Every structure is written in structure tokens, then in C-alpha cells.
Coordinates of C-alpha atoms in Angstrom, one line a residue:
X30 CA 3.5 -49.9 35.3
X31 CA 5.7 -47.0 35.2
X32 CA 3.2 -44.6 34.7
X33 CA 1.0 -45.8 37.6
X34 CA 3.6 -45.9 39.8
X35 CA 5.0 -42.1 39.0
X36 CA 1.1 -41.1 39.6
X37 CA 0.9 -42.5 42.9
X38 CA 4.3 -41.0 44.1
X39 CA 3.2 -37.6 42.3
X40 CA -0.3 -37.8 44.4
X41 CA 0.9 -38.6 47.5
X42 CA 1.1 -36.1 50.1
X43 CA 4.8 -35.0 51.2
X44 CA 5.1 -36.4 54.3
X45 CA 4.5 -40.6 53.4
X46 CA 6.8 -42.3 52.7
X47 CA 7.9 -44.4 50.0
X48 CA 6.9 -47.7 52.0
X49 CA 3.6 -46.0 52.0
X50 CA 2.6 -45.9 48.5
X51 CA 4.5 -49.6 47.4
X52 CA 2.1 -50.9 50.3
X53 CA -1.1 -49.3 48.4
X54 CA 0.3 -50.5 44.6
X55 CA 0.6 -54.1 46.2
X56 CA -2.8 -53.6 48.5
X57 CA -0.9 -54.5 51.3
X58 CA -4.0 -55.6 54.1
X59 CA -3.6 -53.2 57.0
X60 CA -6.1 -50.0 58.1
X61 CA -3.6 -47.8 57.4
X62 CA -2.6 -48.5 54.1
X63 CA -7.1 -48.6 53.5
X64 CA -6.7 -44.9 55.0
X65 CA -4.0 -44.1 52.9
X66 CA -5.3 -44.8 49.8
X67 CA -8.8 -43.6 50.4
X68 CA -7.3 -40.0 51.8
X69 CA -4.6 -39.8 49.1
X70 CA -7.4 -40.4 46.4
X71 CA -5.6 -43.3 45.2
X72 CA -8.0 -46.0 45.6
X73 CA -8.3 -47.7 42.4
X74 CA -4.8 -48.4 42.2
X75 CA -5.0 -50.2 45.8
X76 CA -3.6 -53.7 44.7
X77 CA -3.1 -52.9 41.2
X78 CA 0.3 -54.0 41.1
X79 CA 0.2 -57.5 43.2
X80 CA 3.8 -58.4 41.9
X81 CA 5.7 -55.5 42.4
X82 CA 8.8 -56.2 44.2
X83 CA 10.1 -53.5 46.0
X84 CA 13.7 -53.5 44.4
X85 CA 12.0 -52.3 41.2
X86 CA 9.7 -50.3 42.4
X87 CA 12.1 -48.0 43.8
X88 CA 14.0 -48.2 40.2
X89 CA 11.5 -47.3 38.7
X90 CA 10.7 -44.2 40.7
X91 CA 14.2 -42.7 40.2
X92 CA 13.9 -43.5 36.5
X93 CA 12.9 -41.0 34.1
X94 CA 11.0 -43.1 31.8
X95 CA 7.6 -41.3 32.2
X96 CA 4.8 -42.2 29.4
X97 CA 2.7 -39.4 30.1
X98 CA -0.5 -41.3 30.2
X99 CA -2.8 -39.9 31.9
X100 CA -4.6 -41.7 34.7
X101 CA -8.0 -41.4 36.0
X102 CA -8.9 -42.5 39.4
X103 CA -12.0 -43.5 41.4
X104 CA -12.4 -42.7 44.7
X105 CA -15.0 -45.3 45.5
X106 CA -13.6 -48.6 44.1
X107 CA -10.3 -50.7 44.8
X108 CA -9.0 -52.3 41.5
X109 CA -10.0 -55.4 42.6
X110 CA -13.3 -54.6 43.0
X111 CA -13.4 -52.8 39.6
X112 CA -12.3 -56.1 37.9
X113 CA -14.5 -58.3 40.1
X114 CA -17.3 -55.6 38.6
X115 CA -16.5 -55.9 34.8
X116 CA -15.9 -59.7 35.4
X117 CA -19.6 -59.8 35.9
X118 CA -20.2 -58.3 33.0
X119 CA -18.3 -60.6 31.3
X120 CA -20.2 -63.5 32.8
X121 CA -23.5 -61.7 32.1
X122 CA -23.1 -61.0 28.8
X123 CA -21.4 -64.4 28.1
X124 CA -24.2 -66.2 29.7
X125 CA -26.9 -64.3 28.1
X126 CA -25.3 -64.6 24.5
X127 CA -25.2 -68.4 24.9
X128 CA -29.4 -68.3 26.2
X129 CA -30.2 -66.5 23.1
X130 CA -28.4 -69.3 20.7
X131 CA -30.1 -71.8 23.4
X132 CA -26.7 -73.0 24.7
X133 CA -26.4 -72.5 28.1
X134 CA -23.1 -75.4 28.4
X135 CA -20.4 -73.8 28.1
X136 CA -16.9 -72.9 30.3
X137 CA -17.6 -69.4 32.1
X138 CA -15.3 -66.8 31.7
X139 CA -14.4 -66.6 35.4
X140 CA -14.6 -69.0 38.2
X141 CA -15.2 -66.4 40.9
X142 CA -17.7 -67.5 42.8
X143 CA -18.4 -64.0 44.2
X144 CA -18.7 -63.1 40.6
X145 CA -20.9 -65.7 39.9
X146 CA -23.6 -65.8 42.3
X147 CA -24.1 -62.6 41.1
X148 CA -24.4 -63.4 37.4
X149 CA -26.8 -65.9 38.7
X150 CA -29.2 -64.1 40.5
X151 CA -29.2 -61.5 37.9
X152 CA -29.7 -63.8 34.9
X153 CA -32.8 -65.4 36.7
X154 CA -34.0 -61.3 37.3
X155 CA -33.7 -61.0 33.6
X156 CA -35.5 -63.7 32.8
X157 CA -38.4 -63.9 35.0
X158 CA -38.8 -60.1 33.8
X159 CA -38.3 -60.4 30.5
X160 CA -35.4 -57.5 30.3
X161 CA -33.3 -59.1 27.8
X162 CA -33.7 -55.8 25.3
X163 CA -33.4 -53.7 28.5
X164 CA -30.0 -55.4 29.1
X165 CA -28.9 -54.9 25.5
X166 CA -29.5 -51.2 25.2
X167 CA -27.4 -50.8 28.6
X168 CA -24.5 -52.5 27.7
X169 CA -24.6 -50.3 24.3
X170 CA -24.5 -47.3 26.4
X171 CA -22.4 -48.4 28.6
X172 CA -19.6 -48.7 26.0
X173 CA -20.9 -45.4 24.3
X174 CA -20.4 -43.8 27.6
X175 CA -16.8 -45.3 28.0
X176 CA -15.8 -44.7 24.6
X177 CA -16.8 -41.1 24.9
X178 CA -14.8 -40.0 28.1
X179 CA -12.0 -42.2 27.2
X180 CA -11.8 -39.7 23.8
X181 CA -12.8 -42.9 21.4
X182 CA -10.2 -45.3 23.5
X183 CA -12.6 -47.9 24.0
X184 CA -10.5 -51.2 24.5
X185 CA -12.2 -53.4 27.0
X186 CA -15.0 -54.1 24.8
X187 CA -12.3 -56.5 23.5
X188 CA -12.5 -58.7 26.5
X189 CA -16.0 -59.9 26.0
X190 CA -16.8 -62.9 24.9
X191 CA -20.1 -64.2 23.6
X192 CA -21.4 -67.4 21.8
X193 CA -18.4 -68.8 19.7
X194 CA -17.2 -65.7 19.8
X195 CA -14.2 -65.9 22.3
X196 CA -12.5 -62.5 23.5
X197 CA -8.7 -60.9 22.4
X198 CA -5.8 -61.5 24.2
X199 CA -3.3 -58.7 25.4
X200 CA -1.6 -59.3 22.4
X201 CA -4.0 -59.4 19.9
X202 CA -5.6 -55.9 20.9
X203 CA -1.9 -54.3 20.6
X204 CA -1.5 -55.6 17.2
X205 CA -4.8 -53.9 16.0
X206 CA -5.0 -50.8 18.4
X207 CA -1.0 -50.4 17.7
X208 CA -0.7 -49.5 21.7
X209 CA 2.3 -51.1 23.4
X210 CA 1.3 -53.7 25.7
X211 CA 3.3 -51.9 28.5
X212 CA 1.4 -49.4 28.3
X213 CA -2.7 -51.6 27.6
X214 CA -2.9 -51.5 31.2
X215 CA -3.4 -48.0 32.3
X216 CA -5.9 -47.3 29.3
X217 CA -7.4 -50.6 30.2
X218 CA -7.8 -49.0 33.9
X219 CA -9.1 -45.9 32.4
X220 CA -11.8 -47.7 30.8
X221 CA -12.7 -49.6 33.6
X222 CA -13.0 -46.5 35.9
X223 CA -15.3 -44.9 33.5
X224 CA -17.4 -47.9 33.6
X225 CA -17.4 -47.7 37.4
X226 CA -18.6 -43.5 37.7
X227 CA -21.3 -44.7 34.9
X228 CA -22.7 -47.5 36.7
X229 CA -23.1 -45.7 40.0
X230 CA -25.7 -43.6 38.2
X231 CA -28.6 -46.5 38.9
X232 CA -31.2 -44.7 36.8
X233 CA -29.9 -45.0 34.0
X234 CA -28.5 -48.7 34.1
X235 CA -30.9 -50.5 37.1
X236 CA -29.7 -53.6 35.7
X237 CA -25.9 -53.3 34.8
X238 CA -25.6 -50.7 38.6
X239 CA -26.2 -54.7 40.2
X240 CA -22.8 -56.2 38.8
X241 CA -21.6 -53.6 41.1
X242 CA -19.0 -55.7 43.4
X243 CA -17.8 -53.8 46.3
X244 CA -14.2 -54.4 47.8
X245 CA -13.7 -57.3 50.0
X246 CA -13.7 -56.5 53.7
X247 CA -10.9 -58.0 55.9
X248 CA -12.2 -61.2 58.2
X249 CA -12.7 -59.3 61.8
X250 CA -14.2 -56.1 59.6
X251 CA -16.5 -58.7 58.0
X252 CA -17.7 -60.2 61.7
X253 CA -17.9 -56.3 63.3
X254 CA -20.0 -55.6 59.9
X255 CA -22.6 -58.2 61.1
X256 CA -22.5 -57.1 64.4
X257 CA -23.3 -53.6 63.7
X258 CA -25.8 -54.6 61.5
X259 CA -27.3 -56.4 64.1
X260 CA -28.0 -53.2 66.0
X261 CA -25.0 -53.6 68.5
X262 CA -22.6 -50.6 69.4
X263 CA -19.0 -50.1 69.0
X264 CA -18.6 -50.8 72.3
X265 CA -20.5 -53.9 72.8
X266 CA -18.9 -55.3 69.5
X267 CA -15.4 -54.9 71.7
X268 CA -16.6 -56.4 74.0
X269 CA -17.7 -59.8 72.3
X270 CA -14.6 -59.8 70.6
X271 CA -12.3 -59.3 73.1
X272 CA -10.6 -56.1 71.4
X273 CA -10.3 -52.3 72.0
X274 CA -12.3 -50.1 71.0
X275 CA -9.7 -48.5 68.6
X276 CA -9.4 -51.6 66.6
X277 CA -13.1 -52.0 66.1
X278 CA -12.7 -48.3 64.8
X279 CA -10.9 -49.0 62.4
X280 CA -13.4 -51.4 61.2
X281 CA -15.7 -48.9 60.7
X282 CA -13.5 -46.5 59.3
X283 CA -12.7 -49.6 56.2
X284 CA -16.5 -50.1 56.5
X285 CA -16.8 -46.6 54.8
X286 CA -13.9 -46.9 52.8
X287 CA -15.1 -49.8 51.1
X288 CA -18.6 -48.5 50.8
X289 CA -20.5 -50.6 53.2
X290 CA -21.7 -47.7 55.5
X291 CA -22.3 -44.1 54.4
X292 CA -24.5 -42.4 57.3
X293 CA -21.8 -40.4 59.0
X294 CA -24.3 -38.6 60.8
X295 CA -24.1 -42.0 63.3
X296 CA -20.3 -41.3 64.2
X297 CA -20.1 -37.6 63.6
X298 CA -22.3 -34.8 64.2
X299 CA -23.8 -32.8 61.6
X300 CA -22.6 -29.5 63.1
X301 CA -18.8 -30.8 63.3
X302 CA -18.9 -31.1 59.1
X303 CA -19.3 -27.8 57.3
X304 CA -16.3 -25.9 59.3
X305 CA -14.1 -28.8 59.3
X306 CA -14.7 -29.4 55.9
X307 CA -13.8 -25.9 54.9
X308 CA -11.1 -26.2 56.9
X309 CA -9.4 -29.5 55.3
X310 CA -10.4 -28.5 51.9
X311 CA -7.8 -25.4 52.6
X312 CA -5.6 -27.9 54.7
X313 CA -5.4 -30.8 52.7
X314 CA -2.1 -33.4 52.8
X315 CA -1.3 -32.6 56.3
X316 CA -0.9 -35.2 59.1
X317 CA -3.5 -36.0 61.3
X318 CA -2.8 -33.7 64.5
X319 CA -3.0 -30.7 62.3
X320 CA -6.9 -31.1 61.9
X321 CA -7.1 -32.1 66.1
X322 CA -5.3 -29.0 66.9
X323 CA -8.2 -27.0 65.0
X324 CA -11.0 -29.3 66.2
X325 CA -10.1 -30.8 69.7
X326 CA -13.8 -31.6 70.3
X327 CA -13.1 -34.3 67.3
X328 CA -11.9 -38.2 68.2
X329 CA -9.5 -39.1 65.7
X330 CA -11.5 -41.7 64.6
X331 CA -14.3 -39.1 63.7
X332 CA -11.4 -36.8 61.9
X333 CA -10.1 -40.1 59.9
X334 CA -14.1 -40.1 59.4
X335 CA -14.6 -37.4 58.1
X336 CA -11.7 -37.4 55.5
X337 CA -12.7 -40.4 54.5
X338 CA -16.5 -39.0 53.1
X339 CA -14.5 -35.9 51.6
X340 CA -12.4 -37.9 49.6
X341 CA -15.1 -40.2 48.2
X342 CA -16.8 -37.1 47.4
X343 CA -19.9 -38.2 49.9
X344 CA -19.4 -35.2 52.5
X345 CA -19.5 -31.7 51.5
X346 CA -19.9 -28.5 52.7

């Protein structure tokens, strides 16, 4: 926890506050904090720490107790979407273990239905097309690939479970890995982000890339989402719901965020990107009004925009 928490203050830029980076550890459910994370490149750890209080998380940043772990982020992903992701790999692998011994009653791991509408559909996909072995040989190099950027750290592999063959506790993998369970979690994470850069390559795993879960969008994002999808403007979508147009903005803006849109040639010109990019790659960490003072012709919403696709590493110059 310690660790996580000293990486986040350490990576945030100068000018947030405290308040700022406690509300990203607990995924506090506001636009800002989405920006915040998403700009800071702190992503993965939005939510990551549900039960910090913020007595100790303030004790712990004026503590010296630093692990030295080192943490790697993804850009992309929320933790909860990462563990909604290797949940269904979980499922997957549980379910398609207990098929092969022809024993499909049994307790699933998770009880997420998100999760498991996915397993679902993917297990009948497997099936119907025969890609059992095809499955197989991607979850080995999966693991491979994991094991291998995490310097032979592997650990999650201990958290699946397959016919009568039920998967570690906490505990149990501290005993034989001889890691402290305070400090399981971060190379837990580490693992899990791994698995997250290797399953965005959809060539090589076109089965395992579909357990991909992206983050869950907030309730009026969710109804915006549909509307935008239905060919309607920003405008218009204000207009049915009764809302300025900066909050259906900032819809948007967590629609890209969270991975839902990525054409920001719709909401930005082309010939805005390359010289502000340059420009914020030499800039980067300041406020906001720094980047409209250099590009007035910009919204903010098209700035926040455009930081956004730098930091997920979808815009460059």
C-alpha cells in the first residue's frame, strides 16, 4: 500500500493537491478525478485502494517506510477493469477445465455478471469453433509473456483454478514465494498490467484480447454514450437531457478515458495536434490555462482532449 501510495504522490504533478491523488487511490466518481488520473498517467491505480481512509493515507505519505518496488502502470485500464479482465480469465479457464473432465456443475469463481456474460459468449465461440488448443497455447504465452517482463515474477498464475484444482490464497503464495503479503499486491498489479499491454496486441491472442473488460462508465456517460452512438450531437444530447453542454463534455472526455471513443479527429482537428503536441510534450504537468494561452483557437474541452490521447499514448506527433 505504501509503495502505491508514494508512486502516486511521486507522479503527480506539483500543483494537485493531496485531496487529488487520495480521490484517484479510492476512485472517487467525479470527471475530474477521471482527468486526473488519465493526465497524471496514473490510471491503473484509479480505485486501487477502495478502503483507504484518509487519516492514514496522509500517515503514510509523511512516513519514510518506502519498499522500493517498482510499479508499472497502464495508461489504458482502471484497476477495476484490469481485475474484471483477469476475472474472466479465471472464469474461462475454470469453465473450460471442468468441459474437458465433462463437468460443467460447479461454483464459478466470480459472480460478476459482467464477467460472466462474457465467459459465456466466449465459451460458446470456443466451442462452435473448435479452438480449445487455440485457447491453450494463448494462455501459455500469456503467462510466458508475463513471467518474462515481470523478470521471472510470475504470481497470478496462482490464482487460477481448474477442475479439482482450486487456486492459492494470499497466504499460501507468501509462504512459497517468501514475499511479504504487504507487499503481494503491487507485484500482483505488475503482473496484471503486463497481462493488460499483452492482450491489447489482438493478433497474437484473438481469443484471450475478448476478456478484455473496459472500465465502467458513470450512469448519465452511459445514456450520452447511447446517444452519440445513435448519431446525435453534443448539442442535441443536451438538449434531451436537460444539461449544459459542458457536462455532456465531460462525458465524452470519460468516453475516451475509458476507451469507448478513440476518433479525435471528430472533436479536434487534425491540424491543431502536431504543434500542440510538441508543445505539451515540452510543457507537460502544468495547469490547464498554460496550454489556452499557447492555443486560444482550442476549447478546453478539446485541450483536456487532447491530453487525454497523449497520455494513453493514442495521439502523437
Amino acid at each position: 500500500m505504501h509503495s502505491i501510495i508514494t508512486y502516486a504522490s511521486n507522479h503527480s504533478f506539483e500543483y494537485k493537491t493531496n485531496k487529488s491523488i487520495y480521490n484517484i487511490l479510492i476512485g472517487k466518481k467525479s470527471h475530474q478525478t477521471f482527468f486526473d488520473a488519465c493526465s497524471q498517467q496514473l490510471l491503473s491505480l484509479y480505485h486501487s485502494l477502495p478502503k483507504l481512509k484518509y487519516p492514514s493515507f496522509e500517515r503514510f505519505l509523511n512516513s519514510n517506510d518506502d519498499q522500493d518496488i517498482t510499479i508499472t502502470i497502464h495508461p489504458r485500464f482502471t484497476y477495476d477493469s484490469i481485475i474484471q479482465t483477469f476475472s474472466c480469465i479465471q472464469l474461462l479457464i475454470q469453465t473450460m477445465t471442468h468441459f474437458k473432465n465433462n463437468h460443467l456443475d460447479f461454483i464459478p469463481i466470480t459472480q460478476q455478471v459482467i464477467v460472466q456474460n462474457k465467459v459465456k459468449q466466449l465459451y460458446s465461440t470456443i466451442i462452435e469453433s473448435d479452438l480449445i488448443d487455440d485457447l491453450e497455447n494463448e494462455i501459455e504465452q500469456l503467462f510466458h509473456i508475463i513471467n518474462e517482463t515481470c523478470n521471472g515474477n510470475c504470481l497470478i498464475h496462482y490464482y487460477l483454478q481448474g477442475y479439482e484444482e482450486p487456486m492459492y490464497t494470499r497466504q499460501q503464495v507468501s509462504l512459497i514465494e517468501d514475499i511479504p503479503v504487504t507487499e503481494l499486491f503491487v507485484h500482483e498489479l505488475n503482473n496484471l498490467v503486463q497481462m493488460m499491454f499483452a492482450l491489447e496486441h489482438k493478433e497474437q491472442f484473438p481469443i484471450l484480447s475478448q476478456t478484455i473488460i473496459l472500465p465502467t462508465l458513470l450512469n448519465k456517460t452511459t445514456i450520452t454514450y447511447h446517444q452519440l452512438l445513435k448519431g446525435l450531437s453534443m448539442n442535441e444530447a443536451a438538449v434531451t437531457q436537460n444539461v449544459k453542454i459542458n457536462t455532456i463534455e465531460d462525458h465524452v472526455l470519460e468516453l475516451f478515458i475509458k476507451g469507448y471513443f478513440t476518433a479525435y479527429q471528430q472533436y479536434v482537428s487534425t491540424t491543431d495536434y502536431n504543434s500542440f503536441i510538441e508543445f505539451y510534450h515540452q510543457n507537460r504537468g502544468h495547469r490547464l490555462k498554460i496550454y489556452k494561452e499557447q492555443f486560444n483557437q482550442l476549447s478546453y474541452f478539446q485541450i483536456k482532449l487532447l491530453i487525454i490521447g497523449i497520455e494513453r499514448g493514442e495521439l502523437s506527433a
